[in-house]
């Protein structure tokens, strides 16, 4: 087995996993922001009339 090939494969795999975690983090932030924006509209006193 060629050790340089294994190291290159691990680098590619690491970049892919990092991309997945970054994407999950961005989606979590978007969902958090949307939930905060949605909760502000519920607490609006004009809607309770």
mmCIF file of the C-alpha atoms, coordinates in Angstrom:
data_MODEL
# 
_entry.id   MODEL 
# 
loop_
_atom_site.group_PDB 
_atom_site.id 
_atom_site.type_symbol 
_atom_site.label_atom_id 
_atom_site.label_alt_id 
_atom_site.label_comp_id 
_atom_site.label_asym_id 
_atom_site.label_entity_id 
_atom_site.label_seq_id 
_atom_site.pdbx_PDB_ins_code 
_atom_site.Cartn_x 
_atom_site.Cartn_y 
_atom_site.Cartn_z 
_atom_site.occupancy 
_atom_site.B_iso_or_equiv 
_atom_site.pdbx_formal_charge 
_atom_site.auth_seq_id 
_atom_site.auth_comp_id 
_atom_site.auth_asym_id 
_atom_site.auth_atom_id 
_atom_site.pdbx_PDB_model_num 
ATOM 1  C CA . UNK A 1 1  ? 0.000   0.000  0.000  1.00 0.00 ? 1  UNK A CA 1 
ATOM 2  C CA . UNK A 1 2  ? 1.192   3.444  -0.881 1.00 0.00 ? 2  UNK A CA 1 
ATOM 3  C CA . UNK A 1 3  ? 1.209   5.741  2.149  1.00 0.00 ? 3  UNK A CA 1 
ATOM 4  C CA . UNK A 1 4  ? 1.052   8.943  0.065  1.00 0.00 ? 4  UNK A CA 1 
ATOM 5  C CA . UNK A 1 5  ? -2.181  7.765  -1.539 1.00 0.00 ? 5  UNK A CA 1 
ATOM 6  C CA . UNK A 1 6  ? -3.694  7.073  1.880  1.00 0.00 ? 6  UNK A CA 1 
ATOM 7  C CA . UNK A 1 7  ? -2.660  10.520 3.130  1.00 0.00 ? 7  UNK A CA 1 
ATOM 8  C CA . UNK A 1 8  ? -4.162  12.191 0.040  1.00 0.00 ? 8  UNK A CA 1 
ATOM 9  C CA . UNK A 1 9  ? -7.393  10.238 0.514  1.00 0.00 ? 9  UNK A CA 1 
ATOM 10 C CA . UNK A 1 10 ? -7.586  11.297 4.173  1.00 0.00 ? 10 UNK A CA 1 
ATOM 11 C CA . UNK A 1 11 ? -7.088  14.943 3.194  1.00 0.00 ? 11 UNK A CA 1 
ATOM 12 C CA . UNK A 1 12 ? -9.923  14.744 0.653  1.00 0.00 ? 12 UNK A CA 1 
ATOM 13 C CA . UNK A 1 13 ? -12.149 12.986 3.185  1.00 0.00 ? 13 UNK A CA 1 
ATOM 14 C CA . UNK A 1 14 ? -11.351 15.623 5.815  1.00 0.00 ? 14 UNK A CA 1 
ATOM 15 C CA . UNK A 1 15 ? -12.299 18.440 3.440  1.00 0.00 ? 15 UNK A CA 1 
ATOM 16 C CA . UNK A 1 16 ? -15.566 16.686 2.648  1.00 0.00 ? 16 UNK A CA 1 
ATOM 17 C CA . UNK A 1 17 ? -16.431 16.197 6.312  1.00 0.00 ? 17 UNK A CA 1 
ATOM 18 C CA . UNK A 1 18 ? -15.542 19.820 7.073  1.00 0.00 ? 18 UNK A CA 1 
ATOM 19 C CA . UNK A 1 19 ? -17.863 20.923 4.261  1.00 0.00 ? 19 UNK A CA 1 
ATOM 20 C CA . UNK A 1 20 ? -20.683 18.831 5.690  1.00 0.00 ? 20 UNK A CA 1 
ATOM 21 C CA . UNK A 1 21 ? -20.250 20.323 9.175  1.00 0.00 ? 21 UNK A CA 1 
ATOM 22 C CA . UNK A 1 22 ? -20.071 23.875 7.811  1.00 0.00 ? 22 UNK A CA 1 
ATOM 23 C CA . UNK A 1 23 ? -23.269 23.276 5.829  1.00 0.00 ? 23 UNK A CA 1 
ATOM 24 C CA . UNK A 1 24 ? -25.061 21.876 8.892  1.00 0.00 ? 24 UNK A CA 1 
ATOM 25 C CA . UNK A 1 25 ? -23.929 24.893 10.944 1.00 0.00 ? 25 UNK A CA 1 
ATOM 26 C CA . UNK A 1 26 ? -25.198 27.343 8.296  1.00 0.00 ? 26 UNK A CA 1 
ATOM 27 C CA . UNK A 1 27 ? -28.572 25.567 8.167  1.00 0.00 ? 27 UNK A CA 1 
ATOM 28 C CA . UNK A 1 28 ? -28.818 25.661 11.984 1.00 0.00 ? 28 UNK A CA 1 
ATOM 29 C CA . UNK A 1 29 ? -28.126 29.410 12.018 1.00 0.00 ? 29 UNK A CA 1 
ATOM 30 C CA . UNK A 1 30 ? -30.740 30.010 9.292  1.00 0.00 ? 30 UNK A CA 1 
ATOM 31 C CA . UNK A 1 31 ? -33.373 28.008 11.190 1.00 0.00 ? 31 UNK A CA 1 
ATOM 32 C CA . UNK A 1 32 ? -32.550 29.852 14.421 1.00 0.00 ? 32 UNK A CA 1 
ATOM 33 C CA . UNK A 1 33 ? -32.887 33.234 12.718 1.00 0.00 ? 33 UNK A CA 1 
ATOM 34 C CA . UNK A 1 34 ? -36.166 32.263 11.058 1.00 0.00 ? 34 UNK A CA 1 
ATOM 35 C CA . UNK A 1 35 ? -37.601 31.043 14.357 1.00 0.00 ? 35 UNK A CA 1 
ATOM 36 C CA . UNK A 1 36 ? -36.654 34.309 16.071 1.00 0.00 ? 36 UNK A CA 1 
ATOM 37 C CA . UNK A 1 37 ? -38.204 36.368 13.275 1.00 0.00 ? 37 UNK A CA 1 
ATOM 38 C CA . UNK A 1 38 ? -41.369 34.259 13.404 1.00 0.00 ? 38 UNK A CA 1 
ATOM 39 C CA . UNK A 1 39 ? -41.705 34.578 17.173 1.00 0.00 ? 39 UNK A CA 1 
ATOM 40 C CA . UNK A 1 40 ? -41.561 38.380 16.989 1.00 0.00 ? 40 UNK A CA 1 
ATOM 41 C CA . UNK A 1 41 ? -44.655 38.478 14.808 1.00 0.00 ? 41 UNK A CA 1 
ATOM 42 C CA . UNK A 1 42 ? -46.645 36.420 17.352 1.00 0.00 ? 42 UNK A CA 1 
ATOM 43 C CA . UNK A 1 43 ? -45.865 38.828 20.204 1.00 0.00 ? 43 UNK A CA 1 
ATOM 44 C CA . UNK A 1 44 ? -47.041 41.875 18.254 1.00 0.00 ? 44 UNK A CA 1 
ATOM 45 C CA . UNK A 1 45 ? -49.847 43.540 20.283 1.00 0.00 ? 45 UNK A CA 1 
ATOM 46 C CA . UNK A 1 46 ? -51.581 44.753 17.093 1.00 0.00 ? 46 UNK A CA 1 
ATOM 47 C CA . UNK A 1 47 ? -52.435 41.133 16.228 1.00 0.00 ? 47 UNK A CA 1 
ATOM 48 C CA . UNK A 1 48 ? -54.329 40.621 19.532 1.00 0.00 ? 48 UNK A CA 1 
ATOM 49 C CA . UNK A 1 49 ? -57.108 43.092 18.665 1.00 0.00 ? 49 UNK A CA 1 
# 
